[in-house]
mmCIF file of C-alpha atoms in Angstrom:
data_model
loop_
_atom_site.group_PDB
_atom_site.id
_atom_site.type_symbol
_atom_site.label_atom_id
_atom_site.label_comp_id
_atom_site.label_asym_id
_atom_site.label_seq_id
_atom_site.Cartn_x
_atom_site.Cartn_y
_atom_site.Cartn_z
ATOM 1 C CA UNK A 1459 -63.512 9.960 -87.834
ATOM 2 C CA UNK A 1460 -60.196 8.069 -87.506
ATOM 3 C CA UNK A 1461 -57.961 6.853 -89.253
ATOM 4 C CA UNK A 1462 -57.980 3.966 -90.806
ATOM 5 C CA UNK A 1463 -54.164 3.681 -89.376
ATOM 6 C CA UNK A 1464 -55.848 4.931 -85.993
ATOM 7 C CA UNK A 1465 -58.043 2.602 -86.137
ATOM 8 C CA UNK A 1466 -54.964 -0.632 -86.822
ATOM 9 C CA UNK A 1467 -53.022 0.713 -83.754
ATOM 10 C CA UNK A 1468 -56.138 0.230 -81.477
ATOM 11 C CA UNK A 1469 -56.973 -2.902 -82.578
ATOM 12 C CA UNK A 1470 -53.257 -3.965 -82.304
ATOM 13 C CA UNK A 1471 -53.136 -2.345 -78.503
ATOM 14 C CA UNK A 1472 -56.236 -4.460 -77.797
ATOM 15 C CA UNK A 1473 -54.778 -7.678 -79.266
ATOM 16 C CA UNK A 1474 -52.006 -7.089 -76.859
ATOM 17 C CA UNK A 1475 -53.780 -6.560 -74.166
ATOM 18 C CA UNK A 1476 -54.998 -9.851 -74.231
ATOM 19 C CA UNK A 1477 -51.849 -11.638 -73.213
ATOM 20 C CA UNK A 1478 -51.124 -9.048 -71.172
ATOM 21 C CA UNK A 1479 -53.745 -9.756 -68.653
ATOM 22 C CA UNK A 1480 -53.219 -13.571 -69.067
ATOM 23 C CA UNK A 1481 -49.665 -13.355 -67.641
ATOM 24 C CA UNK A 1482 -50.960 -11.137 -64.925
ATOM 25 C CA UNK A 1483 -53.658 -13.644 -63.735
ATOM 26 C CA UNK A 1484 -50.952 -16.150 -63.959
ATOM 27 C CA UNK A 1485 -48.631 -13.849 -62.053
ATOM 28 C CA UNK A 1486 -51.406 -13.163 -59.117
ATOM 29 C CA UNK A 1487 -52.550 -16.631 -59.221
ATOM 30 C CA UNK A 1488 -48.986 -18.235 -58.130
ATOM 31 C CA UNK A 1489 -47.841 -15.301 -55.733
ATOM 32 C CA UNK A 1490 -51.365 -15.801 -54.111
ATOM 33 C CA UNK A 1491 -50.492 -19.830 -53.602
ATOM 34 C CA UNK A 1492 -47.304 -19.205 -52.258
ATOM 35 C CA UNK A 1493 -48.392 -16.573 -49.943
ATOM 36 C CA UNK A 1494 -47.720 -17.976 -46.086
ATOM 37 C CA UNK A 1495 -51.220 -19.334 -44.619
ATOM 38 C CA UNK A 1496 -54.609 -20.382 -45.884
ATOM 39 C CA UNK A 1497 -58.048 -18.899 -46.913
ATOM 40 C CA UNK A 1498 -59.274 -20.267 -43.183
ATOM 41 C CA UNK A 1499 -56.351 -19.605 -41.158
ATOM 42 C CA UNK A 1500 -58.548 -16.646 -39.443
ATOM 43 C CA UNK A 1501 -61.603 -19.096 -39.238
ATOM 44 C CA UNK A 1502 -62.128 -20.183 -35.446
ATOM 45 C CA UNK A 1503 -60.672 -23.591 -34.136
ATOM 46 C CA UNK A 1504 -61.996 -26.376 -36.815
ATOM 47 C CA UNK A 1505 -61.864 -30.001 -36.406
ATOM 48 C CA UNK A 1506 -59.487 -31.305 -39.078
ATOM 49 C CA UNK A 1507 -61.653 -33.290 -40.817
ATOM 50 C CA UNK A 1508 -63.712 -30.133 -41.270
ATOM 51 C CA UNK A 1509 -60.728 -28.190 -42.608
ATOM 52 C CA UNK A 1510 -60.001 -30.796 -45.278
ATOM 53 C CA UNK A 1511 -63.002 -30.650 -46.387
ATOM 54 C CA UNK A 1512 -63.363 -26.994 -47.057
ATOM 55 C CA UNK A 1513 -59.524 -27.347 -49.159
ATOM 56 C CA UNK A 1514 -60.974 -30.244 -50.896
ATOM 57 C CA UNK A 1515 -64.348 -28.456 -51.860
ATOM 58 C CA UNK A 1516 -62.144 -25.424 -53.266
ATOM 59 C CA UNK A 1517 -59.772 -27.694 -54.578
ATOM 60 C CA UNK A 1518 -57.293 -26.638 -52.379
ATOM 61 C CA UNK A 1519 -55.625 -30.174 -51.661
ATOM 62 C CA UNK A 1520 -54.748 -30.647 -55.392
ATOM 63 C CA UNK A 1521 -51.148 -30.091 -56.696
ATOM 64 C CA UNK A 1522 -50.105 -26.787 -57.738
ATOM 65 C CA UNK A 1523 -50.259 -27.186 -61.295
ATOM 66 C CA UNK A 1524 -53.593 -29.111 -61.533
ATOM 67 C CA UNK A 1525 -55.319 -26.003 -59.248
ATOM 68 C CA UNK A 1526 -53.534 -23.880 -61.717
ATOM 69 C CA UNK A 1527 -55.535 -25.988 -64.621
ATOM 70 C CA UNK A 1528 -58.794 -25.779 -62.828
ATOM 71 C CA UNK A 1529 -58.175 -21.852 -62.648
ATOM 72 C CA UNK A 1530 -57.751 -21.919 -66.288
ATOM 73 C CA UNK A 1531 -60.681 -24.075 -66.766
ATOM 74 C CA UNK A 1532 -58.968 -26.649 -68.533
ATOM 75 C CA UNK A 1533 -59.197 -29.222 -65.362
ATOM 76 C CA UNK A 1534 -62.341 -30.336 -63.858
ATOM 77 C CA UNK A 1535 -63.208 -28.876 -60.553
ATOM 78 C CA UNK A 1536 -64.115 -30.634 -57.788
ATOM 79 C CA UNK A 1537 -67.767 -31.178 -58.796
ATOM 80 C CA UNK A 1538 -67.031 -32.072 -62.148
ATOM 81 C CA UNK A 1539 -67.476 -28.576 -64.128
ATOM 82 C CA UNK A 1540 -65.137 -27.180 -65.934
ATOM 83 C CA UNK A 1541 -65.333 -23.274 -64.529
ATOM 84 C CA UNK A 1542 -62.175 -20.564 -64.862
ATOM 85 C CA UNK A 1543 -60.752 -17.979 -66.885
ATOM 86 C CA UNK A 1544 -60.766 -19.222 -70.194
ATOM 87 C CA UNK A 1545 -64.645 -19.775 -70.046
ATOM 88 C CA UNK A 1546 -64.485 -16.364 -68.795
ATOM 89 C CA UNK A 1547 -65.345 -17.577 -65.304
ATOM 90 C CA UNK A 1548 -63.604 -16.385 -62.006
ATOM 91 C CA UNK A 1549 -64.826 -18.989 -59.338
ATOM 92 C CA UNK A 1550 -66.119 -18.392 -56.025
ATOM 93 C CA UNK A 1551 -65.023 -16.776 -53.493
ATOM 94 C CA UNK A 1552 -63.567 -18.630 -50.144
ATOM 95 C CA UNK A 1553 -64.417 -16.002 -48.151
ATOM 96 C CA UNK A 1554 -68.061 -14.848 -48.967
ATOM 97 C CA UNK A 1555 -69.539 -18.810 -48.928
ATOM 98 C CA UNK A 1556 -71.759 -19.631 -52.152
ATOM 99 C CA UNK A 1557 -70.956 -16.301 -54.104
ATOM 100 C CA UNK A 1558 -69.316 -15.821 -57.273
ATOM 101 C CA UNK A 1559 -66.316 -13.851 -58.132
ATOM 102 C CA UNK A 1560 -68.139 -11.760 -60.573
ATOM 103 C CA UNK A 1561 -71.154 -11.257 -58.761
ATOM 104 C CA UNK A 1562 -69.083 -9.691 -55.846
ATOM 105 C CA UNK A 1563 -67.657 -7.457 -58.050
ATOM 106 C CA UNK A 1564 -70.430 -6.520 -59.946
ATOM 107 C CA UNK A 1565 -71.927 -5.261 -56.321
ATOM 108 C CA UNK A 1566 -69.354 -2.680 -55.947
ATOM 109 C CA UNK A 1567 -67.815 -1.786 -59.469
ATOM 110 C CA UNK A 1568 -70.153 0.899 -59.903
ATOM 111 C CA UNK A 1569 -69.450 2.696 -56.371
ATOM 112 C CA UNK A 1570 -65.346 2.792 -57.002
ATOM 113 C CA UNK A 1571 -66.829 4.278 -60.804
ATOM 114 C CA UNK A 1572 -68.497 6.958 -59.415
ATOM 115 C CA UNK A 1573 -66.197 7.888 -56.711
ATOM 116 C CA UNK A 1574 -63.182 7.626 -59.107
ATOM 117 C CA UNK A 1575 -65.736 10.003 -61.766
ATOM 118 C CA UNK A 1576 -66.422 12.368 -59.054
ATOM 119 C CA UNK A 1577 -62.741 12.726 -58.116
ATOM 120 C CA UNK A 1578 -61.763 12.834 -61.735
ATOM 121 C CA UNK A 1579 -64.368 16.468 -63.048
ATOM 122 C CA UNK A 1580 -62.711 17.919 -59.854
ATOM 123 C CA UNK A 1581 -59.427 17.180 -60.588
ATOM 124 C CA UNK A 1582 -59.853 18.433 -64.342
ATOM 125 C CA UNK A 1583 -61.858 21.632 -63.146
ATOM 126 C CA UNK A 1584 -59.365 22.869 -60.257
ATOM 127 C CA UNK A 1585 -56.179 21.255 -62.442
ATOM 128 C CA UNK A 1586 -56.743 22.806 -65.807
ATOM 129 C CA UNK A 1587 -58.032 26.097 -64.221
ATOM 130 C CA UNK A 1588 -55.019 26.895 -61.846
ATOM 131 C CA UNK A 1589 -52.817 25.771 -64.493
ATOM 132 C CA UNK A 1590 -54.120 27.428 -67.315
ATOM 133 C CA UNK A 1591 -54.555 31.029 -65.172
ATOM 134 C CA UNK A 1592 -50.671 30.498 -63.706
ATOM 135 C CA UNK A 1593 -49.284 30.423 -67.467
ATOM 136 C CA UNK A 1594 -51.931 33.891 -68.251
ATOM 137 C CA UNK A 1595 -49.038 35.858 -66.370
ATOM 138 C CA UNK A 1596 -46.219 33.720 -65.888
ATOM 139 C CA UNK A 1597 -44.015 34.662 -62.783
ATOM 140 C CA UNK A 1598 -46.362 36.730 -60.939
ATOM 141 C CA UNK A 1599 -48.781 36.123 -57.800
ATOM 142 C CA UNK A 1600 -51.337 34.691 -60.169
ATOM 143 C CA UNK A 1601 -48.815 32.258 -61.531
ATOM 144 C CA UNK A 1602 -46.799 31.637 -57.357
ATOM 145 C CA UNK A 1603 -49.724 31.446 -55.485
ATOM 146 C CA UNK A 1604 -51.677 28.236 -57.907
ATOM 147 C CA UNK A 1605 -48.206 26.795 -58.116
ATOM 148 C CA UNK A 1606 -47.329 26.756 -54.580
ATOM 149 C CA UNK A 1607 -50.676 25.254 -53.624
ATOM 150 C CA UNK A 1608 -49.874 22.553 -56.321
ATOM 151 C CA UNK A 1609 -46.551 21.691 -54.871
ATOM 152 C CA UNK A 1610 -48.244 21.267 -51.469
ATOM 153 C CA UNK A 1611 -50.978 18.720 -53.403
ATOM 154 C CA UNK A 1612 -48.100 16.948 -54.394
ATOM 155 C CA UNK A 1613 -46.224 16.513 -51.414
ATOM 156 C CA UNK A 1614 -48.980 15.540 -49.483
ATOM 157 C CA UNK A 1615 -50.923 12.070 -50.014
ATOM 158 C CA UNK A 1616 -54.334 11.151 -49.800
ATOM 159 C CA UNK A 1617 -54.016 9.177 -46.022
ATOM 160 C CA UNK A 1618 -52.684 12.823 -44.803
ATOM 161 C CA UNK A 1619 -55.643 14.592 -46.644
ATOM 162 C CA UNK A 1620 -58.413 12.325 -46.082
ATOM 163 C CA UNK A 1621 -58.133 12.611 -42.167
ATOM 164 C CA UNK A 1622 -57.708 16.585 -42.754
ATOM 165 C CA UNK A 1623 -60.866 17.493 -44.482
ATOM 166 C CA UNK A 1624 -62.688 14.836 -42.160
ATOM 167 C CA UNK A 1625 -61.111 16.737 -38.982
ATOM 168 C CA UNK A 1626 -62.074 20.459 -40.275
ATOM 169 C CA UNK A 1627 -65.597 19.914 -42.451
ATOM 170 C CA UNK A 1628 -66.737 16.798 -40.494
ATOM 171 C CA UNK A 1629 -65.708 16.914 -36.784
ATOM 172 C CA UNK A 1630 -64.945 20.936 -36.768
ATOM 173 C CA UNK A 1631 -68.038 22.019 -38.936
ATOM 174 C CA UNK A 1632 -70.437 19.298 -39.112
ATOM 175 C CA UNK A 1633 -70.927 19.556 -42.886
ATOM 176 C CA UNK A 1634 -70.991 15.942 -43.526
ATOM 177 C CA UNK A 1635 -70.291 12.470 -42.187
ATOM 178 C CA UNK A 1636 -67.523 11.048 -41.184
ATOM 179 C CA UNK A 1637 -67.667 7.738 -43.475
ATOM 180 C CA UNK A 1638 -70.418 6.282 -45.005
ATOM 181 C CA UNK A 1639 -71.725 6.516 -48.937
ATOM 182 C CA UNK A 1640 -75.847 6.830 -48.092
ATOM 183 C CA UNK A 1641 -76.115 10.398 -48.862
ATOM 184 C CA UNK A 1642 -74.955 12.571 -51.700
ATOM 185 C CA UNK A 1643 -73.088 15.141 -49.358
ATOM 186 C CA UNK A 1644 -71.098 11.791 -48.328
ATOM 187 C CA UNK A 1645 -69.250 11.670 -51.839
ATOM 188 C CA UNK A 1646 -67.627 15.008 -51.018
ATOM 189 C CA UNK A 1647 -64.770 14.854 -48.894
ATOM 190 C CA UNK A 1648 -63.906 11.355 -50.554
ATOM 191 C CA UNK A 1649 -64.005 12.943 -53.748
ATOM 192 C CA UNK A 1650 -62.579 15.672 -52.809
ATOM 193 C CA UNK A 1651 -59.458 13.880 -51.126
ATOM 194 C CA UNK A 1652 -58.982 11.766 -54.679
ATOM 195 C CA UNK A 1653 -59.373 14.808 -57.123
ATOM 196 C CA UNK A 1654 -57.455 17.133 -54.806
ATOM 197 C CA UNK A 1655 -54.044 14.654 -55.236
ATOM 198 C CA UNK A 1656 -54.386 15.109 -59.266
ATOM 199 C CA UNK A 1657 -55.034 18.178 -59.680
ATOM 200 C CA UNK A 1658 -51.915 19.371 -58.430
ATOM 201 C CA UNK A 1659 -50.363 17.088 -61.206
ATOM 202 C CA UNK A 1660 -52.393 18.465 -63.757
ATOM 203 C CA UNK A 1661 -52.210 21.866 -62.797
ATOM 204 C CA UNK A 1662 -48.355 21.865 -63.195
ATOM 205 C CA UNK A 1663 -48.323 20.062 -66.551
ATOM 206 C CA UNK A 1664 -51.430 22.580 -67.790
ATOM 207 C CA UNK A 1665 -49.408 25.445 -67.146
ATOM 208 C CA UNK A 1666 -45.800 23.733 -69.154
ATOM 209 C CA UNK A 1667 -47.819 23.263 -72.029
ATOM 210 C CA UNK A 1668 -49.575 26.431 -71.969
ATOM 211 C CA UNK A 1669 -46.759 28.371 -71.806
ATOM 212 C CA UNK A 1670 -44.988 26.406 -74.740
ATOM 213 C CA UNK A 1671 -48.091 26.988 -76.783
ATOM 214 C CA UNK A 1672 -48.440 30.951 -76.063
ATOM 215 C CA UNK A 1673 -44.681 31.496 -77.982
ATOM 216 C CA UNK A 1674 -45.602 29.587 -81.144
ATOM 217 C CA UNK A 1675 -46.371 31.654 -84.237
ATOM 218 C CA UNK A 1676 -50.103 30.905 -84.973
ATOM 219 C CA UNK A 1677 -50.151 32.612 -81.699
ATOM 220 C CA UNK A 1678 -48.556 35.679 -82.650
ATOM 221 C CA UNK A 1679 -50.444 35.549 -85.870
ATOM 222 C CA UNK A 1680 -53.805 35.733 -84.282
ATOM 223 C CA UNK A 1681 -52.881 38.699 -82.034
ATOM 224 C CA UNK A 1682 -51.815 40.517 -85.187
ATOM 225 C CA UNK A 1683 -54.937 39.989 -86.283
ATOM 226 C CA UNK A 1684 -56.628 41.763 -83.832
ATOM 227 C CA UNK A 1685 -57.880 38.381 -82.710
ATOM 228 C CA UNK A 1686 -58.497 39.682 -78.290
ATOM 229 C CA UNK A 1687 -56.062 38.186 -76.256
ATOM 230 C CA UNK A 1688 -58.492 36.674 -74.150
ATOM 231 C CA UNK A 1689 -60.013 34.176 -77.279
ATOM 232 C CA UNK A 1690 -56.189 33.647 -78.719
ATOM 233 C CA UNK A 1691 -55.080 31.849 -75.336
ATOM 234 C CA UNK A 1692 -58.390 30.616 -74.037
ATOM 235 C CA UNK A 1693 -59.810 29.031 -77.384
ATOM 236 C CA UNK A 1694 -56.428 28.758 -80.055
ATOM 237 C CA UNK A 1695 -53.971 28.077 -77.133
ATOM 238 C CA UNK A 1696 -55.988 25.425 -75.037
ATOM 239 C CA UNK A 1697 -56.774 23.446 -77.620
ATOM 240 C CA UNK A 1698 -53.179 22.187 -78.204
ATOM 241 C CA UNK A 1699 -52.086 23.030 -75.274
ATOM 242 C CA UNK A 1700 -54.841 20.774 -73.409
ATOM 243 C CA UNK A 1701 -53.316 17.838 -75.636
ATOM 244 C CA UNK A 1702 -50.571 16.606 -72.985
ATOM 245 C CA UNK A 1703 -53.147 16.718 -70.114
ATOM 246 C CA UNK A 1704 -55.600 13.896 -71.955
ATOM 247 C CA UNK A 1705 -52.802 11.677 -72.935
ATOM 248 C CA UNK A 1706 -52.155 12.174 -68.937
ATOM 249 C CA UNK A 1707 -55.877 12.054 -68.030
ATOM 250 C CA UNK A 1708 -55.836 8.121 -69.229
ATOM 251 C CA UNK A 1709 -53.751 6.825 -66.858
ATOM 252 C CA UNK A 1710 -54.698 9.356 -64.286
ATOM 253 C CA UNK A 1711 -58.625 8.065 -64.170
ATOM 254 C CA UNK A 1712 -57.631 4.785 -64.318
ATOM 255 C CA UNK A 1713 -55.567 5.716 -61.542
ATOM 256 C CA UNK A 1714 -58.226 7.695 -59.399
ATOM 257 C CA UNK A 1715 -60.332 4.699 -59.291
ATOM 258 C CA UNK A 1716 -57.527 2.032 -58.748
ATOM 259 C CA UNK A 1717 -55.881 4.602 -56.151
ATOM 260 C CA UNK A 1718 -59.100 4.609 -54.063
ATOM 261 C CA UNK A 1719 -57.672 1.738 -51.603
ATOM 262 C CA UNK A 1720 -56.937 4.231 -49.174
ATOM 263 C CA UNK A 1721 -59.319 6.499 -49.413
ATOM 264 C CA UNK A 1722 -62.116 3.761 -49.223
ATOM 265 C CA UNK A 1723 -60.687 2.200 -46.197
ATOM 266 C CA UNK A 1724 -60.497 5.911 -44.620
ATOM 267 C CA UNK A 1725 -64.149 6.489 -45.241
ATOM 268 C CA UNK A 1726 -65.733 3.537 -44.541
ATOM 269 C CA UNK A 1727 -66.897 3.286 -48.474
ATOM 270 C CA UNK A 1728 -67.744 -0.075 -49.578
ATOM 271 C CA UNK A 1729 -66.215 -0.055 -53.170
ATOM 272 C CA UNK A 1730 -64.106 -2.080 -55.083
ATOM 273 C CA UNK A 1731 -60.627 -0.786 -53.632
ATOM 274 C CA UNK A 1732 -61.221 -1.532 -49.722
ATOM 275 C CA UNK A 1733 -62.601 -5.055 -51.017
ATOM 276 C CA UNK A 1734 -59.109 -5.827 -52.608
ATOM 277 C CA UNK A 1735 -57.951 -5.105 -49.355
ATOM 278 C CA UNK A 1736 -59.680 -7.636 -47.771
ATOM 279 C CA UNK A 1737 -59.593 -9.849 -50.075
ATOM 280 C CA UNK A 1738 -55.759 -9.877 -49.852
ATOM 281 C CA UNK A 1739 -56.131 -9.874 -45.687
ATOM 282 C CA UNK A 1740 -58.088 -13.014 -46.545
ATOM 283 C CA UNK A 1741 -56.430 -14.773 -48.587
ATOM 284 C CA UNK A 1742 -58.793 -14.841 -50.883
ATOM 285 C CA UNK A 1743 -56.729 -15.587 -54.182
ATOM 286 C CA UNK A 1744 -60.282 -15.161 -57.161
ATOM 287 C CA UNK A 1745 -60.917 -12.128 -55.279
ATOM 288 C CA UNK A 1746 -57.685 -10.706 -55.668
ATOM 289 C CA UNK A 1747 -57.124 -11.971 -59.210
ATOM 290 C CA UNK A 1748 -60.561 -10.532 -60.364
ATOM 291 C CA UNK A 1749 -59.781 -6.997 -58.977
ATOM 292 C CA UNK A 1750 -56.437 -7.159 -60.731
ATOM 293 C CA UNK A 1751 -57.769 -7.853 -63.951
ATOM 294 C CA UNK A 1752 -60.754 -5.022 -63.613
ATOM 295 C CA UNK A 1753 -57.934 -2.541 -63.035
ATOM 296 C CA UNK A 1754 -55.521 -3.700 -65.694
ATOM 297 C CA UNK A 1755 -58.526 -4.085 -68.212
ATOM 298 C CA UNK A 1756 -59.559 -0.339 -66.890
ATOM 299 C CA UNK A 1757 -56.359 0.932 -67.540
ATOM 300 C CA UNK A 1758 -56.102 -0.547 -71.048
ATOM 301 C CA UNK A 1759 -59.363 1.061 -72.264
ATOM 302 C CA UNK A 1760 -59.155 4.089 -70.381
ATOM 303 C CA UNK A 1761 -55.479 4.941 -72.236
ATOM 304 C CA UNK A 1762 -57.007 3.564 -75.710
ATOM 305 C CA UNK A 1763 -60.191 6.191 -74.987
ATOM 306 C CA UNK A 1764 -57.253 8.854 -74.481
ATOM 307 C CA UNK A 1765 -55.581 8.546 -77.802
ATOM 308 C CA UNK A 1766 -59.148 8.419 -79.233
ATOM 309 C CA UNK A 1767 -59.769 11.878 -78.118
ATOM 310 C CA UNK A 1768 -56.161 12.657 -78.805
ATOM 311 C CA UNK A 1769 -56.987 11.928 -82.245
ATOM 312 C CA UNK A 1770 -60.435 13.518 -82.708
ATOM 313 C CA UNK A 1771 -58.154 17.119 -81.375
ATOM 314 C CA UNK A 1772 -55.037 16.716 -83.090
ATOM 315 C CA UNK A 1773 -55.474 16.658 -86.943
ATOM 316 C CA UNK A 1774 -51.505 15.255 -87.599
ATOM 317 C CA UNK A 1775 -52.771 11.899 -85.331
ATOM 318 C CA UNK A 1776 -55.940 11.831 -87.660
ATOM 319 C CA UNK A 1777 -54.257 11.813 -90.806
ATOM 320 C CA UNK A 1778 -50.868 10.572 -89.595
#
């Protein structure tokens, strides 16, 4: 269980959180208004009288500050309802007509989960294994070779190995489709391209904190013992040493998910990341501010569920 200090720093990160995301909608609300163009600027040749009438239905020929109260929820909107964040209510959207915010999102939350899930188990498999197998014999092939293909991970980005696995196991090989998410064997290469990118990160800091954990004395102790080397590094040593890599994994998922922009819009996946896109293309200023608050929330609880586990591992953070 935690602590019941644990437990206060939680609830105080939470409380925080909460202004937090208010000046962030805020933020994204007024750089979205003074953004050149409107929400109908790509629409085709309207009549004027038609045009007014779509700003005046989204309340876009109010002041600034009184479409800043109706985003709030504090002004009335055009119809008369009182609708917007502080009731916990996005809007609509101006460029899918008669659709909420929220019910947008709520359409393609759950694909950017699972792709961001997907990418995340192969990042942790490939990252902890290469890591923790280069620190077994430091500064020999077994430690060069997994730390060489890391530095490569690193150096190259998603939009350069996106169109690389689609060009060998795609085009070359036929193995799967191009884009697309119908099938299962279509969440491989984007998965693939996502988890690929972290686990080079978490393969080099696997193998740091391994090899800082292999000189320590309980270490020694247990090989005195007769304890097999094997069970002293693989059960004794990762257990610490795995510590910096989930305080890392908390901003890494969050970042998996929130990083998928790119590798949505490569393969044709229709998530949440290639609809911020759009959204931003469009003008579309709920859309954008919605997506920005998923992440930011995501973020939050994803780093909170980090220290969590943090805490359940490390007895000094239990009974700090």
């Amino acid at each position: 269980m935690l602590s019941l200090r644990m437990t206060k720093l939680l609830l105080r990160r939470l409380l925080e959180t909460i202004p937090v995301l208010f000046i962030l909608a805020t933020m994204a609300f007024f750089m979205m208004r003074a953004a050149p163009g409107t929400p109908f600027d790509k629409e085709k040749e309207v009549a004027p009288h038609i045009r007014e009438a779509w700003e005046k239905q989204y309340g876009l020929d109010q002041p600034m500050l009184v479409q800043y109260g109706q985003f709030l929820g504090v002004s009335p909107r055009p119809n008369g309802e009182y609708r917007g964040l502080l009731h916990g209510d996005l809007g609509v959207s101006t460029t899918y007509t008669g659709w909420d915010v929220d019910e947008l999102m709520a359409q393609k939350i759950p694909i950017s989960l699972e792709l961001g899930f997907y990418s995340l188990v192969i990042a942790m498999l490939i990252g902890v294994s290469a890591g923790v197998l280069a620190a077994w014999r430091p500064h020999t092939l077994t430690d060069h070779l997994p730390m060489s293909l890391a530095m490569l991970g690193i150096c190259l980005p998603t939009f350069v190995i996106g169109p690389l696995l689609i060009l060998y196991f795609a085009l070359d090989l036929q193995w799967f489709n191009v884009s697309g998410w119908t099938f299962a064997s279509d969440r491989v290469l984007p998965s693939l391209t996502l988890g690929l990118f972290y686990a080079a990160y978490l393969a080099r800091l696997t193998r740091g904190s391994m090899l800082e954990v292999r000189n320590m004395d309980y270490m020694r102790t247990a090989l005195a013992k007769g304890v097999s080397g094997w069970r002293v590094y693989g059960v004794h040593g990762l257990r610490n040493g795995i510590l910096p890599v989930i305080s890392f994994l908390g901003p890494a998922a969050a970042g998996l998910i929130s990083g998928s922009f790119v590798v949505e819009t490569i393969f044709r996946i229709p998530g949440l990341g290639r609809f911020f896109v759009e959204a931003a293309i469009n003008r579309d200023a709920m859309l954008v501010i919605g997506c920005a608050l998923f992440y930011a929330t995501l973020l939050v609880v994803l780093n909170m569920l980090a220290e969590i586990v943090q805490a359940a591992m490390n007895p000094k953070l239990r009974f700090a």
